[in-house]
Amino acid sequence: MSNNAGSPSVNDEIYACLDLDNPKSFFLFAGAGSGKTRSLVEVLKQFRQNNIKRLRTSGKKVAIITYTNAACDEIKRRLDFDSAFYVSTIHSFAWELIKPYTDDIKKWVRLSLETEIADFEAKQGGARSPISKTYIDRARKIESKKRRLDALPLIKKFIYNPNGDNIGQDSLNHTEVISISADFIHNRPLMQSILVRKYPILLIDESQDTKKELMEAFFKVQEQNFDCFSLGMFGDTMQRIYTDGKPDLGEGIPDSWAKPSKTINYRCPKRVIKLINKIRADVDGKKQEPGKDEEGVVRFFIVDTSRFDDKAMIEAELSSAMVICTGDHEWTPSLSVIKVLTLEHHMAASRGGFSQFFDSLYAVDKYKTGLLDGTLSSATLFANQVLPLIDAKISGEEFAVSSIVRKYSPLLKKDVLKVSEKPVEIIRAAGLAATELYSLWKDGADPSLSDILREVHRTGLFQVPEALFPIAERLGKIDEVFEDIDDTDLDPVIEAWETALQCPFSRFKEYVKYISKDSMFGTHQGVKGLEFPRVMVILDDEEARGFMFSYEKLFGAKDLSDTDLQNEAQGRETSIDRTRRLFYVTCSRAEKSLAIVAYTKEPQKVKQYAIDQAWFDKNEIIILGEAKGNE
């Protein structure tokens, strides 16, 4: 079977599944650089040509869920912005489904809040002291949740922005929207019926990383409506990078589904394709074939950490070495056109200078995804409100300052201004609050996020997110005294935020650059779907400091842990499995040449393993400082 991007066999197999009279679900294996977006668009154009009148007459649409807003915009453009296709991110899609059902959402939120409050109150009853830090923080969380509970009856409709801040009492956060929609789809036949009637065809890109709870709900809809609903999933389980995706997606595809496959890689040169095929060989044996004639260059640099410690200097030297290996002067370090990819997020945070903000929050499991994709609601207070405001102040753009305050400040809410006898004074007070916040930067000062939170809470300039409310309250009461006891019941979320809030604002700005893709550093998450001519992959367990990943285990320089062996015996995912996937994703970004830099105390072990696995030829492996001819 031919697997070209324009291949009649693959595209026709997908098209055949989109038969409104005889629908069939499918999972398309789409390896790295395989042109899946092109196939998707070509199939949908063919579908439009033959089915558009019927679709419009019945008021139905084809839904396409993509991973990023940029991908949405690109697909919409290629489909000529045809309204017969509803193209959205998963959060937007989920919200559109549940948005009309305000009363049902209220019931769900009420039950969720009541459950959380009851849990907190039970913990309060067992607390060792009513004046411990944890007890007082928990009391404030209860207070915040009760305020939201009391406000529920007054809400006429809920507000949600898939791409921004959701901090008012009438707002839902990202996690709630996903959880509510998954619950409604999974457990309410009426919602299933509405979904199928509105979208008889649902196509999901990057399905391996779509939220597990939603994927399971979609599977249930397909199972119960297979005769009138086509669920099409595009993806590659080897490129699964988020922990909240469905881990067994590949194995869970029903036999009745079609399973087309795109195995031509149009992105990478031949040498890189050979490498990534070897990396995944022991996982599923799937192979890609090159779609272009370019050979490409791969080098594996091994750095003995017992002899070298200036990593920035080393990596600059290795960039220069790549100029010689490739003949490509764009590898020259000073040109800054190299994409540096780290295997783990702590490494990117360390190199980008925002570890103080990032590390403690990343340890909170429920924060991981939001922290990496920029949707963590408490962080957006600083990223989407404070940062633009201060930038506008620094630039002297007072009109922009006023626009930001009008958009975000609860001081200037319409209902507040309506009931005020002196609205002009309220507007003046809001302007003064913005000026007082800016004074924290006076004389070149670099305030911490904690300083900023205190000032925002004091003036009421912006809404304080629920997770930060207990901390903000405490910051505003400098005379508050806690009982000095061994508090064994600390709230991990509050503790994580207290550490993160000590970060200077200048360092937090580096985090914003990182999630905005403006940093030269990146991880596997940040480069999903992207490609770069020159890629340098950094492997450094010591700098990563994580237990989830270990390239030294992957390369045989370190033994598996007891937990790894236990997971392996039970058929569960190990740190090697996770690391192998991330290594695959980072290497598969390279369009021309690839440099891999491994820091280790066991250079010879790493070298030998790489040779034994046939990942690299001997002449492609360079141990820094090793004498020529030394094997």
mmCIF file of C-alpha atoms in Angstrom, residues 223-432:
data_model
loop_
_atom_site.group_PDB
_atom_site.id
_atom_site.type_symbol
_atom_site.label_atom_id
_atom_site.label_comp_id
_atom_site.label_asym_id
_atom_site.label_seq_id
_atom_site.Cartn_x
_atom_site.Cartn_y
_atom_site.Cartn_z
ATOM 1 C CA GLU A 223 -19.989 2.315 20.798
ATOM 2 C CA GLN A 224 -23.645 3.161 21.379
ATOM 3 C CA ASN A 225 -24.144 5.066 18.112
ATOM 4 C CA PHE A 226 -21.873 3.237 15.671
ATOM 5 C CA ASP A 227 -24.566 3.172 12.979
ATOM 6 C CA CYS A 228 -24.898 6.973 12.787
ATOM 7 C CA PHE A 229 -21.632 8.377 14.147
ATOM 8 C CA SER A 230 -18.058 8.305 12.871
ATOM 9 C CA LEU A 231 -15.246 8.947 15.342
ATOM 10 C CA GLY A 232 -11.946 9.532 13.564
ATOM 11 C CA MET A 233 -8.722 9.765 15.511
ATOM 12 C CA PHE A 234 -5.382 10.941 14.161
ATOM 13 C CA GLY A 235 -2.235 10.307 16.142
ATOM 14 C CA ASP A 236 0.790 8.298 17.105
ATOM 15 C CA THR A 237 1.008 6.705 20.548
ATOM 16 C CA MET A 238 4.809 7.007 20.369
ATOM 17 C CA GLN A 239 4.346 10.771 20.450
ATOM 18 C CA ARG A 240 2.173 10.798 23.588
ATOM 19 C CA ILE A 241 3.712 13.348 25.914
ATOM 20 C CA TYR A 242 1.089 14.307 28.499
ATOM 21 C CA THR A 243 0.303 12.124 31.489
ATOM 22 C CA ASP A 244 -3.436 12.876 31.343
ATOM 23 C CA GLY A 245 -3.915 11.334 27.897
ATOM 24 C CA LYS A 246 -5.268 7.830 27.355
ATOM 25 C CA PRO A 247 -2.186 5.582 27.749
ATOM 26 C CA ASP A 248 -3.694 2.446 26.187
ATOM 27 C CA LEU A 249 -5.212 4.219 23.199
ATOM 28 C CA GLY A 250 -3.443 2.106 20.578
ATOM 29 C CA GLU A 251 -4.349 -1.205 22.197
ATOM 30 C CA GLY A 252 -7.947 -0.134 22.846
ATOM 31 C CA ILE A 253 -9.017 0.415 19.233
ATOM 32 C CA PRO A 254 -11.925 -1.977 18.405
ATOM 33 C CA ASP A 255 -11.390 -4.514 15.626
ATOM 34 C CA SER A 256 -14.340 -3.068 13.724
ATOM 35 C CA TRP A 257 -12.531 0.241 13.198
ATOM 36 C CA ALA A 258 -10.476 1.045 10.123
ATOM 37 C CA LYS A 259 -6.764 1.463 10.825
ATOM 38 C CA PRO A 260 -5.126 3.348 7.934
ATOM 39 C CA SER A 261 -1.477 4.259 8.245
ATOM 40 C CA LYS A 262 0.730 7.099 6.961
ATOM 41 C CA THR A 263 4.350 6.065 7.151
ATOM 42 C CA ILE A 264 6.113 8.507 4.843
ATOM 43 C CA ASN A 265 8.073 11.172 6.747
ATOM 44 C CA TYR A 266 8.327 14.395 4.731
ATOM 45 C CA ARG A 267 10.043 16.404 7.454
ATOM 46 C CA CYS A 268 13.218 14.608 8.429
ATOM 47 C CA PRO A 269 16.238 13.655 6.314
ATOM 48 C CA LYS A 270 17.060 9.984 5.810
ATOM 49 C CA ARG A 271 19.596 9.754 8.639
ATOM 50 C CA VAL A 272 17.196 11.154 11.229
ATOM 51 C CA ILE A 273 14.439 8.806 10.066
ATOM 52 C CA LYS A 274 16.799 5.858 10.455
ATOM 53 C CA LEU A 275 17.526 6.986 14.034
ATOM 54 C CA ILE A 276 13.909 7.475 15.124
ATOM 55 C CA ASN A 277 12.956 4.121 13.576
ATOM 56 C CA LYS A 278 15.619 2.499 15.764
ATOM 57 C CA ILE A 279 14.432 4.389 18.857
ATOM 58 C CA ARG A 280 10.898 3.014 18.531
ATOM 59 C CA ALA A 281 11.837 -0.421 17.170
ATOM 60 C CA ASP A 282 11.366 -2.202 20.506
ATOM 61 C CA VAL A 283 8.049 -0.443 21.186
ATOM 62 C CA ASP A 284 5.802 -1.279 18.236
ATOM 63 C CA GLY A 285 8.120 -1.922 15.284
ATOM 64 C CA LYS A 286 6.476 0.789 13.168
ATOM 65 C CA LYS A 287 8.812 2.248 10.569
ATOM 66 C CA GLN A 288 8.763 5.371 8.482
ATOM 67 C CA GLU A 289 10.163 5.849 5.008
ATOM 68 C CA PRO A 290 11.820 9.072 3.819
ATOM 69 C CA GLY A 291 9.818 11.459 1.712
ATOM 70 C CA LYS A 292 12.825 13.431 0.505
ATOM 71 C CA ASP A 293 16.290 12.588 -0.799
ATOM 72 C CA GLU A 294 18.305 14.649 1.678
ATOM 73 C CA GLU A 295 20.668 12.465 3.711
ATOM 74 C CA GLY A 296 21.079 14.756 6.726
ATOM 75 C CA VAL A 297 23.615 14.690 9.539
ATOM 76 C CA VAL A 298 23.378 13.263 13.066
ATOM 77 C CA ARG A 299 26.055 13.541 15.750
ATOM 78 C CA PHE A 300 26.014 12.129 19.269
ATOM 79 C CA PHE A 301 28.235 14.117 21.643
ATOM 80 C CA ILE A 302 28.956 12.536 25.043
ATOM 81 C CA VAL A 303 30.194 14.840 27.787
ATOM 82 C CA ASP A 304 31.950 13.412 30.845
ATOM 83 C CA THR A 305 30.503 15.463 33.730
ATOM 84 C CA SER A 306 33.453 14.552 35.942
ATOM 85 C CA ARG A 307 35.726 16.531 33.594
ATOM 86 C CA PHE A 308 33.545 19.345 32.220
ATOM 87 C CA ASP A 309 31.075 21.563 34.041
ATOM 88 C CA ASP A 310 30.542 24.737 31.973
ATOM 89 C CA LYS A 311 27.602 23.515 29.929
ATOM 90 C CA ALA A 312 26.912 26.766 28.111
ATOM 91 C CA MET A 313 30.504 26.850 26.853
ATOM 92 C CA ILE A 314 30.399 23.153 25.912
ATOM 93 C CA GLU A 315 27.207 23.516 23.925
ATOM 94 C CA ALA A 316 28.591 26.563 22.102
ATOM 95 C CA GLU A 317 31.673 24.537 21.181
ATOM 96 C CA LEU A 318 29.525 21.657 19.963
ATOM 97 C CA SER A 319 27.470 24.037 17.841
ATOM 98 C CA SER A 320 30.721 25.136 16.234
ATOM 99 C CA ALA A 321 31.648 21.479 15.738
ATOM 100 C CA MET A 322 28.349 20.988 13.881
ATOM 101 C CA VAL A 323 29.390 23.722 11.446
ATOM 102 C CA ILE A 324 32.341 21.515 10.481
ATOM 103 C CA CYS A 325 30.284 18.285 10.432
ATOM 104 C CA THR A 326 27.526 19.730 8.258
ATOM 105 C CA GLY A 327 29.174 22.557 6.339
ATOM 106 C CA ASP A 328 26.194 24.595 7.502
ATOM 107 C CA HIS A 329 27.337 27.925 8.977
ATOM 108 C CA GLU A 330 23.883 28.520 10.441
ATOM 109 C CA TRP A 331 25.054 26.255 13.298
ATOM 110 C CA THR A 332 27.396 29.066 14.400
ATOM 111 C CA PRO A 333 26.370 29.750 18.055
ATOM 112 C CA SER A 334 26.213 33.534 17.700
ATOM 113 C CA LEU A 335 23.516 33.306 15.024
ATOM 114 C CA SER A 336 20.966 31.859 17.500
ATOM 115 C CA VAL A 337 19.048 29.897 14.850
ATOM 116 C CA ILE A 338 19.450 26.562 16.625
ATOM 117 C CA LYS A 339 16.512 25.074 18.509
ATOM 118 C CA VAL A 340 17.711 23.646 21.808
ATOM 119 C CA LEU A 341 15.369 20.926 23.052
ATOM 120 C CA THR A 342 15.614 19.494 26.537
ATOM 121 C CA LEU A 343 14.220 16.120 27.453
ATOM 122 C CA GLU A 344 12.683 17.370 30.686
ATOM 123 C CA HIS A 345 10.984 20.570 31.786
ATOM 124 C CA HIS A 346 13.190 21.314 34.780
ATOM 125 C CA MET A 347 16.094 21.590 32.362
ATOM 126 C CA ALA A 348 14.309 24.165 30.237
ATOM 127 C CA ALA A 349 13.324 26.049 33.402
ATOM 128 C CA SER A 350 16.896 26.011 34.674
ATOM 129 C CA ARG A 351 18.363 27.129 31.373
ATOM 130 C CA GLY A 352 15.623 29.691 30.833
ATOM 131 C CA GLY A 353 16.069 31.089 34.333
ATOM 132 C CA PHE A 354 12.560 30.476 35.696
ATOM 133 C CA SER A 355 13.149 27.427 37.930
ATOM 134 C CA GLN A 356 12.142 29.327 41.064
ATOM 135 C CA PHE A 357 8.646 29.775 39.667
ATOM 136 C CA PHE A 358 8.346 26.507 37.790
ATOM 137 C CA ASP A 359 9.786 23.683 39.867
ATOM 138 C CA SER A 360 7.471 23.658 42.883
ATOM 139 C CA LEU A 361 4.320 24.012 40.766
ATOM 140 C CA TYR A 362 5.357 21.251 38.383
ATOM 141 C CA ALA A 363 5.513 18.920 41.384
ATOM 142 C CA VAL A 364 1.723 19.347 41.764
ATOM 143 C CA ASP A 365 0.303 16.714 39.443
ATOM 144 C CA LYS A 366 -2.905 18.559 38.549
ATOM 145 C CA TYR A 367 -0.892 21.637 37.524
ATOM 146 C CA LYS A 368 1.474 19.928 35.069
ATOM 147 C CA THR A 369 -0.480 20.342 31.849
ATOM 148 C CA GLY A 370 -1.735 23.871 32.571
ATOM 149 C CA LEU A 371 1.736 25.003 33.563
ATOM 150 C CA LEU A 372 3.170 23.736 30.276
ATOM 151 C CA ASP A 373 0.480 24.954 27.897
ATOM 152 C CA GLY A 374 0.005 28.343 29.587
ATOM 153 C CA THR A 375 -3.557 27.767 30.832
ATOM 154 C CA LEU A 376 -2.821 27.579 34.571
ATOM 155 C CA SER A 377 -5.383 30.097 35.804
ATOM 156 C CA SER A 378 -3.483 31.421 38.808
ATOM 157 C CA ALA A 379 -0.413 32.081 36.656
ATOM 158 C CA THR A 380 -2.438 34.016 34.092
ATOM 159 C CA LEU A 381 -3.066 36.733 36.706
ATOM 160 C CA PHE A 382 0.603 37.639 36.357
ATOM 161 C CA ALA A 383 1.050 36.710 32.682
ATOM 162 C CA ASN A 384 -2.103 38.166 31.106
ATOM 163 C CA GLN A 385 -2.925 41.064 33.420
ATOM 164 C CA VAL A 386 0.063 42.283 35.438
ATOM 165 C CA LEU A 387 2.712 41.808 32.715
ATOM 166 C CA PRO A 388 0.868 43.709 29.938
ATOM 167 C CA LEU A 389 -0.043 46.438 32.416
ATOM 168 C CA ILE A 390 3.544 46.964 33.560
ATOM 169 C CA ASP A 391 4.869 46.804 30.002
ATOM 170 C CA ALA A 392 2.358 49.480 29.015
ATOM 171 C CA LYS A 393 3.360 51.609 32.013
ATOM 172 C CA ILE A 394 7.037 51.307 31.150
ATOM 173 C CA SER A 395 6.295 52.336 27.550
ATOM 174 C CA GLY A 396 4.162 55.259 28.701
ATOM 175 C CA GLU A 397 1.112 53.906 26.872
ATOM 176 C CA GLU A 398 -1.584 55.104 29.266
ATOM 177 C CA PHE A 399 -4.396 54.276 26.838
ATOM 178 C CA ALA A 400 -3.270 50.628 26.879
ATOM 179 C CA VAL A 401 -3.102 50.773 30.689
ATOM 180 C CA SER A 402 -6.699 52.016 30.835
ATOM 181 C CA SER A 403 -7.829 49.298 28.408
ATOM 182 C CA ILE A 404 -6.262 46.548 30.533
ATOM 183 C CA VAL A 405 -7.800 47.909 33.736
ATOM 184 C CA ARG A 406 -11.239 48.244 32.107
ATOM 185 C CA LYS A 407 -11.028 44.696 30.763
ATOM 186 C CA TYR A 408 -9.862 42.906 33.893
ATOM 187 C CA SER A 409 -10.440 44.974 37.035
ATOM 188 C CA PRO A 410 -13.429 44.120 39.244
ATOM 189 C CA LEU A 411 -13.307 47.763 40.342
ATOM 190 C CA LEU A 412 -14.723 48.752 36.955
ATOM 191 C CA LYS A 413 -17.354 46.090 36.462
ATOM 192 C CA LYS A 414 -20.474 47.448 34.804
ATOM 193 C CA ASP A 415 -22.723 46.530 37.714
ATOM 194 C CA VAL A 416 -20.382 48.326 40.130
ATOM 195 C CA LEU A 417 -20.359 51.520 38.068
ATOM 196 C CA LYS A 418 -24.125 51.401 37.564
ATOM 197 C CA VAL A 419 -24.960 51.501 41.282
ATOM 198 C CA SER A 420 -22.244 54.006 42.167
ATOM 199 C CA GLU A 421 -23.186 57.600 42.866
ATOM 200 C CA LYS A 422 -19.673 58.724 41.912
ATOM 201 C CA PRO A 423 -18.427 56.512 39.062
ATOM 202 C CA VAL A 424 -15.715 59.019 38.180
ATOM 203 C CA GLU A 425 -14.120 58.517 41.593
ATOM 204 C CA ILE A 426 -14.162 54.722 41.111
ATOM 205 C CA ILE A 427 -12.447 55.105 37.753
ATOM 206 C CA ARG A 428 -9.882 57.424 39.337
ATOM 207 C CA ALA A 429 -9.308 54.897 42.161
ATOM 208 C CA ALA A 430 -8.701 52.126 39.648
ATOM 209 C CA GLY A 431 -6.136 54.295 37.873
ATOM 210 C CA LEU A 432 -4.449 55.038 41.180
#
